[in-house]
Coordinates of C-alpha atoms in Angstrom, one line a residue:
M1 CA 0.0 0.0 0.0
E2 CA 2.8 2.4 0.9
T3 CA 4.6 1.5 -2.4
N4 CA 1.4 2.3 -4.4
E5 CA 0.8 5.5 -2.6
R6 CA 4.4 6.7 -3.2
Q7 CA 4.1 5.7 -6.9
E8 CA 0.7 7.6 -7.2
Q9 CA 2.1 10.6 -5.5
L10 CA 5.2 10.6 -7.8
I11 CA 2.9 10.4 -10.9
A12 CA 0.7 13.2 -9.5
D13 CA 3.8 15.4 -8.8
T14 CA 5.3 14.7 -12.2
L15 CA 2.0 15.7 -13.9
W16 CA 2.1 18.9 -11.9
V17 CA 5.7 19.7 -13.0
E18 CA 4.8 18.9 -16.6
Q19 CA 1.9 21.4 -16.4
A20 CA 4.1 24.0 -14.8
L21 CA 6.7 23.7 -17.6
Q22 CA 4.0 23.8 -20.3
F23 CA 2.4 26.8 -18.7
Q24 CA 5.6 28.7 -18.4
L25 CA 6.5 28.1 -22.1
K26 CA 3.1 29.0 -23.2
R27 CA 3.1 32.1 -21.2
H28 CA 6.4 33.1 -22.9
E29 CA 4.9 32.3 -26.3
E30 CA 1.9 34.6 -25.7
S31 CA 4.1 37.4 -24.5
L32 CA 6.5 37.2 -27.4
T33 CA 3.7 36.7 -30.1
N34 CA 1.8 39.8 -28.6
L35 CA 4.9 41.9 -28.8
A36 CA 5.5 40.7 -32.5
D37 CA 1.8 41.5 -33.3
D38 CA 2.3 45.0 -32.0
F39 CA 5.3 45.5 -34.1
V40 CA 3.5 44.1 -37.3
D41 CA 0.6 46.5 -36.5
N42 CA 3.1 49.4 -36.3
K43 CA 2.2 50.0 -32.6
L44 CA 5.8 49.7 -31.5
N45 CA 9.1 50.8 -33.2
K46 CA 12.3 48.8 -33.4
Q47 CA 14.0 50.6 -30.4
T48 CA 10.9 49.9 -28.2
V49 CA 10.7 46.3 -29.3
A50 CA 14.5 45.8 -28.4
E51 CA 14.0 47.4 -25.1
R52 CA 11.0 45.1 -24.2
L53 CA 13.0 42.1 -25.4
R54 CA 15.9 42.8 -23.2
L55 CA 13.3 43.5 -20.2
L56 CA 11.6 40.1 -20.9
S57 CA 15.0 38.2 -21.0
G58 CA 16.2 39.9 -17.9
N59 CA 13.1 39.0 -15.9
N60 CA 13.0 35.5 -17.0
H61 CA 16.4 33.7 -16.6
E62 CA 15.4 30.7 -18.6
I63 CA 15.4 32.9 -21.8
Q64 CA 18.7 33.0 -23.4
D65 CA 18.3 34.9 -26.7
I66 CA 15.4 36.5 -28.5
I67 CA 15.4 37.7 -32.2
L68 CA 12.6 39.4 -34.2
W69 CA 12.8 38.9 -38.0
D70 CA 10.7 40.8 -40.6
A71 CA 8.9 39.4 -43.6
Q72 CA 12.1 39.1 -45.6
N73 CA 13.8 37.2 -42.7
L74 CA 16.0 40.2 -41.9
L75 CA 17.0 41.1 -38.3
V76 CA 14.7 43.7 -36.7
A77 CA 15.6 43.6 -33.0
S78 CA 17.2 41.3 -30.4
N79 CA 18.2 41.3 -26.7
F80 CA 21.9 40.8 -27.7
D81 CA 22.9 44.4 -26.9
S82 CA 22.5 43.6 -23.3
H83 CA 25.6 41.3 -23.2
Y84 CA 27.4 41.1 -26.6
R85 CA 27.1 42.4 -30.2
N86 CA 25.1 41.2 -33.1
S87 CA 28.0 39.6 -35.0
E88 CA 27.7 37.0 -37.8
E89 CA 29.0 34.4 -35.4
D90 CA 26.2 35.1 -33.1
I91 CA 23.4 35.3 -35.6
F92 CA 24.5 32.4 -37.7
P93 CA 22.9 29.6 -35.5
F94 CA 19.6 31.5 -35.6
Q95 CA 19.7 32.0 -39.3
Q96 CA 20.3 28.3 -39.8
A97 CA 17.3 27.5 -37.6
L98 CA 15.3 30.1 -39.3
K99 CA 16.0 28.6 -42.8
A100 CA 15.3 25.0 -41.5
S101 CA 11.9 25.9 -40.0
E102 CA 10.8 28.2 -42.9
S103 CA 8.9 25.7 -44.9
F104 CA 7.1 24.2 -41.9
T105 CA 6.0 27.4 -40.3
E106 CA 5.1 29.5 -43.4
K107 CA 3.1 26.6 -45.0
L108 CA 1.4 25.2 -42.0
H109 CA 1.2 28.5 -40.0
K110 CA 2.5 26.7 -37.0
P111 CA 5.5 27.3 -34.6
S112 CA 8.5 25.1 -34.7
C113 CA 11.2 24.1 -32.1
S114 CA 14.6 22.6 -32.4
R115 CA 17.8 21.8 -30.4
L116 CA 20.6 24.3 -30.4
L117 CA 24.0 23.1 -30.9
P118 CA 26.7 23.9 -28.4
T119 CA 28.2 27.3 -28.9
K120 CA 30.2 29.8 -26.8
T121 CA 27.0 30.9 -25.1
S122 CA 25.1 27.5 -25.0
N123 CA 26.2 24.1 -23.7
G124 CA 23.8 22.2 -25.9
S125 CA 20.9 22.1 -23.3
D126 CA 18.9 24.8 -25.1
I127 CA 16.0 24.6 -27.4
L128 CA 15.2 27.3 -30.1
C129 CA 11.5 27.9 -30.9
R130 CA 10.2 30.1 -33.8
Y131 CA 6.7 31.7 -33.7
P132 CA 5.5 33.0 -37.1
I133 CA 3.1 36.0 -37.4
F134 CA 0.5 36.2 -40.2
R135 CA -2.0 38.6 -41.5
N136 CA -4.7 37.4 -43.8
H137 CA -2.6 34.3 -44.4
I138 CA 0.4 36.4 -45.4
Y139 CA 3.7 35.9 -43.6
R140 CA 4.7 39.2 -41.9
A141 CA 7.3 38.4 -39.3
S142 CA 8.5 35.8 -36.9
I143 CA 10.2 35.7 -33.4
M144 CA 12.7 33.3 -32.3
V145 CA 13.6 32.5 -28.7
S146 CA 16.1 30.1 -27.2
F147 CA 15.4 28.6 -23.7
R148 CA 17.9 27.3 -21.2
L149 CA 16.4 24.0 -20.2
Q150 CA 18.6 23.6 -17.1
T151 CA 17.6 27.1 -15.9
L152 CA 14.0 26.2 -16.7
L153 CA 14.1 23.2 -14.5
D154 CA 15.8 25.1 -11.7
E155 CA 13.2 27.9 -11.8
I156 CA 10.1 25.8 -12.2
V157 CA 10.6 22.6 -10.2
P158 CA 10.1 23.4 -6.5
W159 CA 12.8 22.7 -3.9
W160 CA 10.8 20.1 -2.0
F161 CA 10.2 18.1 -5.2
A162 CA 13.8 18.2 -6.2
Q163 CA 14.9 17.3 -2.7
E164 CA 13.0 13.9 -3.0
N165 CA 13.4 13.3 -6.8
D166 CA 15.8 13.2 -9.5
I167 CA 14.2 15.2 -12.4
S168 CA 15.8 15.1 -15.9
L169 CA 14.9 16.1 -19.5
I170 CA 15.8 13.4 -22.0
D171 CA 15.9 13.6 -25.8
N172 CA 14.9 10.9 -28.2
E173 CA 18.4 9.2 -28.0
D174 CA 17.9 8.8 -24.2
K175 CA 20.5 11.5 -23.6
V176 CA 20.1 13.7 -20.6
I177 CA 20.2 17.3 -21.6
A178 CA 19.1 18.9 -18.3
R179 CA 18.9 17.6 -14.8
R180 CA 18.0 18.7 -11.3
A181 CA 18.7 16.4 -8.3
A182 CA 19.1 18.3 -5.0
G183 CA 18.7 15.1 -3.0
G184 CA 21.0 13.1 -5.0
R185 CA 20.6 10.4 -7.7
G186 CA 17.4 8.5 -7.8
K187 CA 17.1 4.8 -6.6
N188 CA 15.3 3.6 -9.7
V189 CA 12.4 2.3 -7.4
Y190 CA 9.7 4.8 -8.2
T191 CA 10.0 6.2 -11.7
H192 CA 7.7 8.0 -14.2
N193 CA 8.1 9.4 -17.7
R194 CA 6.1 12.1 -19.4
Q195 CA 6.5 13.3 -22.9
L196 CA 6.8 17.1 -23.4
D197 CA 5.4 17.9 -27.0
F198 CA 6.9 20.8 -28.7
P199 CA 6.4 21.6 -32.5
Q200 CA 8.8 19.3 -34.5
L201 CA 10.6 18.4 -31.2
S202 CA 9.9 15.8 -28.5
L203 CA 11.4 15.6 -25.1
N204 CA 10.8 13.3 -22.1
L205 CA 10.5 14.4 -18.5
H206 CA 11.9 11.6 -16.4
T207 CA 11.3 11.5 -12.6
N208 CA 13.3 9.1 -10.4
S209 CA 12.5 9.2 -6.7
T210 CA 15.3 9.1 -4.1
K211 CA 13.2 7.0 -1.8
A212 CA 13.9 3.3 -1.3
E213 CA 11.4 0.5 -0.7
P214 CA 9.6 0.6 2.6
K215 CA 11.2 -1.5 5.4
L216 CA 8.1 -2.8 7.2
L217 CA 9.2 -6.3 8.4
S218 CA 11.8 -5.1 10.8
N219 CA 9.2 -2.9 12.7
L220 CA 6.3 -5.1 12.3
L221 CA 6.3 -6.6 15.8
V222 CA 6.7 -3.3 17.7
V223 CA 4.1 -1.6 15.6
S224 CA 1.6 -4.6 16.1
V225 CA 2.0 -4.5 19.9
V226 CA 1.5 -0.6 20.0
L227 CA -1.5 -0.8 17.7
L228 CA -3.2 -3.7 19.7
S229 CA -2.6 -1.7 23.0
L230 CA -4.0 1.4 21.5
G231 CA -6.9 -0.5 20.0
L232 CA -7.8 -2.0 23.4
V233 CA -7.9 1.4 25.1
W234 CA -9.8 2.9 22.3
S235 CA -12.4 0.2 22.3
L236 CA -13.0 0.6 26.0
F237 CA -13.5 4.3 25.6
A238 CA -15.6 3.8 22.5
L239 CA -17.8 1.4 24.4
W240 CA -18.3 3.8 27.2
R241 CA -19.0 6.6 24.8
D242 CA -21.5 4.6 22.8
I243 CA -23.5 3.7 25.8
H244 CA -23.9 7.4 26.7
R245 CA -24.7 8.3 23.1
R246 CA -27.3 5.6 22.7
L247 CA -29.1 6.9 25.9
R248 CA -29.0 10.5 24.6
A249 CA -30.2 9.4 21.2
E250 CA -33.2 7.4 22.7
G251 CA -34.3 10.4 24.6
A252 CA -33.9 12.7 21.5
L253 CA -35.8 10.2 19.4
R254 CA -38.7 10.2 21.8
K255 CA -38.9 14.0 21.8
E256 CA -38.5 14.1 18.1
A257 CA -41.2 11.5 17.6
A258 CA -43.6 13.5 19.8
F259 CA -42.7 16.8 18.0
R260 CA -43.2 15.4 14.6
A261 CA -46.6 13.8 15.6
A262 CA -47.6 17.3 16.9
M263 CA -46.4 19.0 13.8
E264 CA -48.2 16.6 11.4
N265 CA -51.5 16.9 13.3
S266 CA -51.3 20.7 13.2
L267 CA -50.6 20.9 9.5
I268 CA -53.3 22.3 7.2
T269 CA -51.7 20.2 4.3
G270 CA -53.1 16.8 3.9
L271 CA -50.5 13.9 4.2
R272 CA -50.9 10.3 3.2
A273 CA -48.6 7.4 2.8
R274 CA -48.9 4.3 0.6
D275 CA -47.0 1.0 0.4
M276 CA -45.6 -0.5 -2.9
Q277 CA -49.0 -2.0 -3.7
G278 CA -50.9 1.3 -3.3
R279 CA -52.4 0.5 0.1
L280 CA -53.0 3.4 2.5
T281 CA -50.7 3.1 5.5
Y282 CA -50.9 6.7 7.0
V283 CA -53.2 9.7 6.8
N284 CA -53.0 12.9 9.0
P285 CA -56.0 14.7 10.6
S286 CA -55.9 17.4 7.9
F287 CA -56.4 14.9 5.1
C288 CA -59.3 13.3 6.9
K289 CA -60.9 16.7 7.5
M290 CA -60.4 17.7 3.9
I291 CA -62.2 14.7 2.3
G292 CA -64.7 14.1 5.2
F293 CA -63.7 10.4 5.8
P294 CA -62.4 9.1 9.2
E295 CA -59.0 7.5 9.6
D296 CA -60.2 4.0 10.3
E297 CA -62.1 3.9 6.9
L298 CA -59.0 4.9 5.0
I299 CA -56.1 2.9 6.5
G300 CA -55.5 -0.3 4.6
K301 CA -57.7 0.7 1.7
L302 CA -56.7 -0.2 -1.8
P303 CA -57.8 1.6 -5.0
P304 CA -60.3 2.7 -6.0
M305 CA -60.4 5.2 -3.2
P306 CA -63.7 6.6 -1.7
Y307 CA -62.6 10.2 -2.4
W308 CA -62.0 9.7 -6.1
A309 CA -64.6 11.5 -8.3
P310 CA -66.4 9.1 -10.6
E311 CA -65.7 11.2 -13.8
E312 CA -62.0 11.2 -13.0
I313 CA -61.7 7.3 -12.4
A314 CA -59.8 6.8 -15.7
E315 CA -57.4 9.6 -14.9
Y316 CA -56.8 8.3 -11.4
E317 CA -56.1 4.7 -12.5
N318 CA -53.7 5.9 -15.2
R319 CA -51.8 8.1 -12.8
F320 CA -51.8 5.3 -10.1
A321 CA -50.4 2.9 -12.7
Q322 CA -47.5 5.5 -13.5
I323 CA -46.8 5.8 -9.7
L324 CA -46.5 2.0 -9.4
T325 CA -44.0 1.9 -12.1
G326 CA -42.0 4.6 -10.3
T327 CA -42.6 7.5 -12.8
V328 CA -43.4 10.2 -10.2
Q329 CA -43.7 13.8 -11.3
P330 CA -41.7 16.0 -8.7
E331 CA -43.4 19.1 -9.9
G332 CA -46.8 18.0 -8.7
F333 CA -50.2 17.8 -10.5
E334 CA -53.8 19.0 -10.1
T335 CA -56.9 16.9 -10.0
I336 CA -60.4 16.7 -8.5
Y337 CA -61.4 15.0 -5.3
Q338 CA -64.9 14.2 -3.9
R339 CA -65.8 14.8 -0.2
A340 CA -68.0 12.3 1.7
N341 CA -71.0 14.5 1.0
G342 CA -70.4 14.4 -2.8
E343 CA -68.9 17.9 -3.1
R344 CA -66.1 18.1 -5.6
F345 CA -63.0 20.3 -5.0
P346 CA -59.6 20.9 -6.7
V347 CA -56.4 19.7 -5.1
L348 CA -52.8 20.0 -5.9
I349 CA -50.8 16.7 -5.1
Y350 CA -46.9 16.2 -4.8
E351 CA -45.7 12.6 -4.8
S352 CA -42.3 11.5 -3.6
P353 CA -40.8 8.0 -2.8
L354 CA -41.0 6.9 0.7
V355 CA -37.5 5.5 1.7
D356 CA -36.5 3.7 4.9
E357 CA -33.4 4.1 6.9
H358 CA -31.5 1.5 4.8
G359 CA -32.3 3.5 1.5
K360 CA -34.8 1.0 0.3
Q361 CA -38.2 2.3 -1.1
T362 CA -41.1 1.2 0.9
G363 CA -43.9 3.2 -0.7
W364 CA -44.9 6.8 -1.7
M365 CA -45.5 9.9 0.4
S366 CA -48.1 12.5 -0.9
S367 CA -48.9 15.9 0.2
I368 CA -52.4 17.4 -0.8
L369 CA -53.4 20.9 -0.8
D370 CA -56.9 22.0 -1.2
V371 CA -56.7 24.9 -3.8
S372 CA -60.5 25.7 -3.9
E373 CA -60.0 29.3 -2.5
L374 CA -57.0 30.0 -4.7
K375 CA -59.0 28.9 -7.8
R376 CA -61.8 31.1 -6.8
A377 CA -59.6 34.0 -6.3
Q378 CA -57.8 33.5 -9.6
E379 CA -61.1 33.3 -11.4
L380 CA -62.2 36.4 -9.7
S381 CA -59.0 38.1 -10.7
R382 CA -59.4 37.0 -14.2
Q383 CA -62.9 38.2 -14.5
Q384 CA -61.9 41.6 -13.1
E385 CA -59.1 41.9 -15.5
E386 CA -61.4 41.1 -18.5
K387 CA -63.8 43.7 -17.3
V388 CA -61.0 46.2 -17.0
H389 CA -59.8 45.5 -20.6
Q390 CA -63.5 45.6 -21.9
N391 CA -64.0 49.0 -20.3
A392 CA -60.7 50.2 -21.6
R393 CA -61.7 49.2 -25.1
L394 CA -65.1 50.9 -24.8
A395 CA -63.4 54.1 -23.4
T396 CA -61.1 54.1 -26.4
M397 CA -63.8 53.6 -28.9
G398 CA -65.6 56.4 -27.1
E399 CA -62.5 58.7 -27.3
M400 CA -62.1 57.9 -30.9
A401 CA -65.8 58.6 -31.7
S402 CA -65.5 62.0 -29.9
M403 CA -62.3 62.9 -31.7
L404 CA -63.9 61.9 -35.1
A405 CA -67.0 64.1 -34.4
H406 CA -64.8 67.0 -33.3
E407 CA -62.4 66.8 -36.2
L408 CA -65.2 66.4 -38.9
N409 CA -67.4 69.2 -37.5
Q410 CA -65.3 72.0 -39.1
P411 CA -64.8 70.6 -42.6
L412 CA -68.5 69.6 -42.8
A413 CA -69.5 73.1 -41.6
A414 CA -67.2 74.6 -44.3
I415 CA -68.6 72.4 -47.0
S416 CA -72.2 73.4 -46.0
S417 CA -71.4 77.1 -46.2
Y418 CA -69.7 76.8 -49.7
T419 CA -72.4 74.8 -51.2
T420 CA -75.2 77.2 -49.7
G421 CA -73.3 80.1 -51.3
A422 CA -73.2 78.3 -54.7
I423 CA -76.9 77.6 -54.4
N424 CA -77.5 81.3 -53.6
L425 CA -75.5 82.4 -56.6
I426 CA -77.4 80.0 -58.9
S427 CA -80.8 81.2 -57.4
Q428 CA -79.9 84.9 -58.0
N429 CA -78.9 83.9 -61.6
Q430 CA -75.4 84.9 -61.0
T431 CA -73.8 82.1 -63.0
D432 CA -70.4 83.6 -62.9
P433 CA -68.2 80.5 -63.7
L434 CA -65.2 81.8 -61.6
L435 CA -67.3 82.3 -58.5
L436 CA -68.9 78.9 -58.8
R437 CA -65.6 77.2 -59.5
E438 CA -63.9 78.9 -56.4
A439 CA -66.9 77.9 -54.2
M440 CA -66.9 74.3 -55.4
E441 CA -63.0 74.0 -55.2
K442 CA -63.2 75.1 -51.6
A443 CA -65.9 72.6 -50.8
R444 CA -63.8 69.9 -52.4
Q445 CA -60.8 70.9 -50.3
Q446 CA -62.8 70.6 -47.2
A447 CA -64.1 67.2 -48.3
L448 CA -60.5 66.0 -48.8
R449 CA -59.7 67.3 -45.3
A450 CA -62.6 65.2 -43.9
A451 CA -61.4 62.2 -45.7
Q452 CA -57.9 62.7 -44.3
V453 CA -59.3 62.9 -40.8
I454 CA -61.2 59.6 -41.3
R455 CA -58.0 57.9 -42.7
S456 CA -56.0 59.2 -39.7
V457 CA -58.4 57.6 -37.2
H458 CA -58.5 54.4 -39.3
E459 CA -54.7 54.2 -39.2
F460 CA -54.9 54.8 -35.4
V461 CA -57.3 51.9 -34.9
R462 CA -55.6 49.6 -37.3
K463 CA -51.9 50.1 -36.5
R464 CA -50.2 49.1 -33.1
E465 CA -46.6 49.6 -32.0
A466 CA -45.6 45.8 -31.5
S467 CA -42.5 44.7 -29.7
R468 CA -41.3 41.7 -31.9
V469 CA -38.5 39.5 -30.6
N470 CA -37.2 36.0 -31.1
F471 CA -38.7 33.8 -28.4
N472 CA -39.2 29.9 -27.6
V473 CA -42.6 28.7 -28.5
N474 CA -42.4 25.9 -25.9
A475 CA -41.7 28.4 -23.1
L476 CA -44.7 30.4 -24.2
L477 CA -47.0 27.5 -24.2
Q478 CA -45.8 26.4 -20.7
S479 CA -46.5 29.9 -19.5
V480 CA -50.1 29.9 -20.7
M481 CA -50.9 26.3 -19.6
P482 CA -51.7 27.4 -16.1
L483 CA -54.1 30.0 -17.4
I484 CA -55.7 27.5 -19.7
A485 CA -56.0 24.9 -16.9
L486 CA -57.7 27.6 -14.7
Q487 CA -60.3 28.2 -17.3
A488 CA -60.9 24.5 -18.0
Q489 CA -61.2 23.3 -14.5
S490 CA -64.0 25.8 -13.7
H491 CA -66.0 24.2 -16.6
H492 CA -64.8 20.7 -15.9
V493 CA -63.0 20.4 -19.2
H494 CA -60.0 18.0 -19.7
V495 CA -57.1 19.5 -21.6
H496 CA -54.8 17.4 -23.7
Y497 CA -51.6 18.6 -25.4
Q498 CA -49.7 17.4 -28.4
I499 CA -46.6 19.7 -28.6
D500 CA -43.4 18.9 -30.4
P501 CA -40.5 19.0 -27.9
D502 CA -38.1 21.2 -30.0
L503 CA -40.3 23.8 -31.7
P504 CA -38.3 26.4 -33.5
E505 CA -38.4 30.0 -32.4
I506 CA -40.6 32.6 -33.9
F507 CA -40.1 36.4 -34.4
A508 CA -43.3 38.0 -33.0
D509 CA -44.9 40.1 -30.4
K510 CA -45.2 37.6 -27.5
V511 CA -48.1 39.4 -25.8
L512 CA -50.2 39.3 -29.0
I513 CA -49.6 35.5 -29.6
E514 CA -50.4 34.8 -25.9
Q515 CA -53.6 36.8 -26.3
V516 CA -54.6 34.8 -29.4
I517 CA -54.1 31.4 -27.8
L518 CA -56.0 32.4 -24.7
N519 CA -58.9 33.9 -26.7
L520 CA -59.2 30.6 -28.8
T521 CA -59.0 28.4 -25.8
R522 CA -61.5 30.5 -23.9
N523 CA -64.0 30.3 -26.9
A524 CA -63.5 26.5 -27.1
I525 CA -64.1 25.9 -23.4
E526 CA -67.3 28.1 -23.4
A527 CA -68.4 26.2 -26.6
M528 CA -68.5 22.9 -24.5
H529 CA -70.5 24.3 -21.7
E530 CA -73.8 22.6 -22.6
I531 CA -72.4 19.1 -23.5
D532 CA -72.0 16.0 -21.1
I533 CA -69.0 16.2 -18.8
Q534 CA -67.4 13.2 -20.2
Q535 CA -67.2 14.6 -23.7
R536 CA -65.6 18.0 -22.6
Q537 CA -62.3 17.3 -24.2
L538 CA -60.0 20.2 -25.3
Q539 CA -57.0 19.5 -27.5
I540 CA -54.1 21.7 -28.2
H541 CA -51.6 20.8 -30.8
A542 CA -48.4 22.6 -31.8
H543 CA -46.1 21.4 -34.7
A544 CA -43.6 22.9 -37.1
I545 CA -44.7 22.4 -40.8
P546 CA -42.9 23.2 -44.1
V547 CA -44.6 25.7 -46.2
E548 CA -43.6 26.6 -49.8
D549 CA -42.2 30.1 -50.1
E550 CA -45.0 31.6 -52.3
T551 CA -43.4 35.1 -52.2
T552 CA -40.3 33.9 -53.9
R553 CA -42.4 31.9 -56.6
N554 CA -44.4 35.0 -57.3
T555 CA -41.5 37.3 -57.8
N556 CA -39.6 34.7 -59.9
P557 CA -42.0 32.2 -61.6
N558 CA -38.9 30.2 -62.8
T559 CA -38.0 29.2 -59.2
P560 CA -38.3 25.4 -59.0
P561 CA -40.7 24.0 -56.4
G562 CA -39.5 22.8 -53.1
N563 CA -38.1 26.2 -51.8
T564 CA -39.7 25.9 -48.4
H565 CA -39.4 27.3 -44.9
K566 CA -41.1 26.4 -41.6
H567 CA -44.2 27.7 -40.1
L568 CA -45.6 27.2 -36.7
L569 CA -49.0 25.5 -36.6
I570 CA -51.1 25.7 -33.5
Q571 CA -54.6 24.0 -33.3
V572 CA -57.3 24.4 -30.7
I573 CA -59.8 21.6 -31.0
D574 CA -63.0 21.4 -29.1
R575 CA -66.0 19.0 -29.1
G576 CA -68.7 21.7 -28.6
H577 CA -71.8 22.5 -30.6
G578 CA -69.8 23.5 -33.7
I579 CA -70.2 26.5 -36.0
S580 CA -72.9 26.7 -38.6
A581 CA -72.3 27.9 -42.2
E582 CA -74.3 31.1 -41.6
V583 CA -72.3 31.9 -38.5
G584 CA -69.0 30.9 -40.2
E585 CA -69.5 33.6 -42.9
K586 CA -69.6 36.4 -40.3
L587 CA -67.4 34.8 -37.7
F588 CA -64.4 37.2 -38.2
S589 CA -66.5 40.3 -38.9
P590 CA -66.2 43.2 -36.3
F591 CA -68.8 43.3 -33.6
F592 CA -70.4 40.0 -34.6
S593 CA -70.8 37.7 -31.6
T594 CA -72.9 34.6 -30.7
K595 CA -72.6 35.4 -27.0
A596 CA -75.0 37.5 -25.1
S597 CA -72.3 39.6 -23.4
G598 CA -69.7 39.4 -26.2
M599 CA -68.5 42.5 -28.2
G600 CA -67.7 40.6 -31.3
M601 CA -64.1 41.8 -31.5
G602 CA -62.1 38.8 -30.3
L603 CA -61.7 36.8 -33.4
N604 CA -61.3 39.8 -35.5
I605 CA -58.5 41.1 -33.3
C606 CA -56.9 37.6 -33.3
R607 CA -56.9 37.4 -37.1
T608 CA -55.5 41.0 -37.5
A609 CA -52.7 40.2 -35.0
L610 CA -51.8 37.0 -36.9
E611 CA -51.8 38.7 -40.3
F612 CA -49.6 41.5 -38.9
H613 CA -47.0 38.7 -38.4
G614 CA -47.5 37.3 -41.7
G615 CA -49.7 34.4 -40.5
S616 CA -53.3 33.4 -40.9
L617 CA -56.3 32.2 -38.8
K618 CA -58.8 29.5 -40.1
H619 CA -61.5 27.3 -38.8
R620 CA -63.1 24.0 -39.8
A621 CA -65.5 21.3 -38.5
N622 CA -64.1 18.7 -36.1
P623 CA -65.0 15.2 -37.5
T624 CA -65.7 13.9 -34.1
G625 CA -67.9 17.0 -33.3
G626 CA -67.0 20.6 -32.5
T627 CA -64.6 22.9 -34.2
I628 CA -60.9 23.1 -35.1
F629 CA -59.3 26.7 -35.0
E630 CA -55.8 26.7 -36.4
F631 CA -53.3 29.4 -37.1
T632 CA -49.9 29.5 -38.7
I633 CA -47.0 32.0 -38.2
P634 CA -43.6 32.0 -39.8
C635 CA -40.7 30.6 -37.8
A636 CA -37.6 32.9 -37.2
T637 CA -34.9 32.3 -39.7
S638 CA -31.4 31.7 -38.3
P639 CA -28.9 34.4 -39.4
N640 CA -26.2 33.4 -41.9

């Protein structure tokens, strides 16, 4: 075990050293390429570049030499001035390396690295890297830097790691080119190799621990005696401590059980527990009070339960089958329960697995909330909001009528005066053509003014400033589902959804589309008010369908068929009394309504809103009874 731990620790430390070396070299590469980029972009002159090169090499001891070449491979700047001149002998190794890497870097646009031969300033343990600079795939400059590998090891490898390990850099010929061994040579017991990849150059990082194999046998007897003695003392202490802890735990458990019982009995939320077969094993007083059945009539009861409403039996059995298979909805669901006196009321149920102390599931736990008051408050709020919107529309129509009467009063009065003057001239036999022409021309101008007023009011009524944005249709439908469910439950209507999971986004006014969906679903729910409860089924479908681009075909008849784009299709299907042919002809007309309290503007506004977005609204008969309202709207096109 100790051997494995030492080997694993050695591997982890070697990986850390490798990452530190790679990070240091990458940091130098970024600094040098940024400096070369500034020179190519004419942000720095040669003197400034040379000063920064000398500063960089002075602050980083592992950097030997740095040279910046231009596009013609001529020397621009270097850090040589800090310690010797730029003689041909000094530059020659760099020129040779530049020529050798020219094809690789300028064709592949990648850096290259190579070993430097021993010189008067290098002992052969240096590497030379070239980083090319391109603009629009055109070679503009390159910067070359030589690194002292021995200095790099001395600077990067921490002292504690070098004290316990012999670290060396080895080339492909297994020749050591740099080594740090502050604690002496390695024992070849714990070793690890990591390959350091450079462009066109490969080096191996070899780590050899100075630790020997653990000597356990010589001390095994002493260690065993000590451990057994300590274990005996500890077991006596642990036994005494366990007895006291057990006594305290039993007392705390009794208090906790009493507290939990009091808390569950005082909850207004109903609680129930069922075993794996669905048998009721626990109910709290709040649940019994909610449904009106005593506890002894519920415990041990198997489905069907006495509080299930008869019209919801199929839904209960389907959901109970899902629970038995383990598919529990953590977000909760709404349904209808029946009290002992036959009264129905809406409830919100949360199901969760019931797990014992060993982690094994023994049943399901449910929390039930009576949401009758909440539903009534929501319905009252919705009715009040509809009244406010209706009054606002009536007020707006009154203001427009008043404005129209005020604006038309003056031009109509002027027309009356000019025509009266013309009649008087004719009656007095003064048929001067100029006077009659002037009077009729002024009357015509006033008539045009009245027409302009009417057009302005029409534009005011027709146009609306819409806020069109790209939004997710699935998110919109999820946001209106609670509102639809609120309307449906008050009329005992079952809502079924068929919605594609990945509907594309649409570019539209989110509020307008939401109003259209709510208007259509409200009409569908109200249309099923007089039919049997079992047949009150509302279906909402949402799909993406391909539609041929007729605009392109109309502008260019030679366009081949098949040029399509996607539209969003939403269908609202009810099983109500349906729409007759006579009513269908006037259905979208303004102020036409089949409701006693309706204004007849809802469907007309819906169709106007959809046409504003390039869509359409239609209706047709449902083959199984009722009506299908469906509308389409273009989906948002992704930018190129």
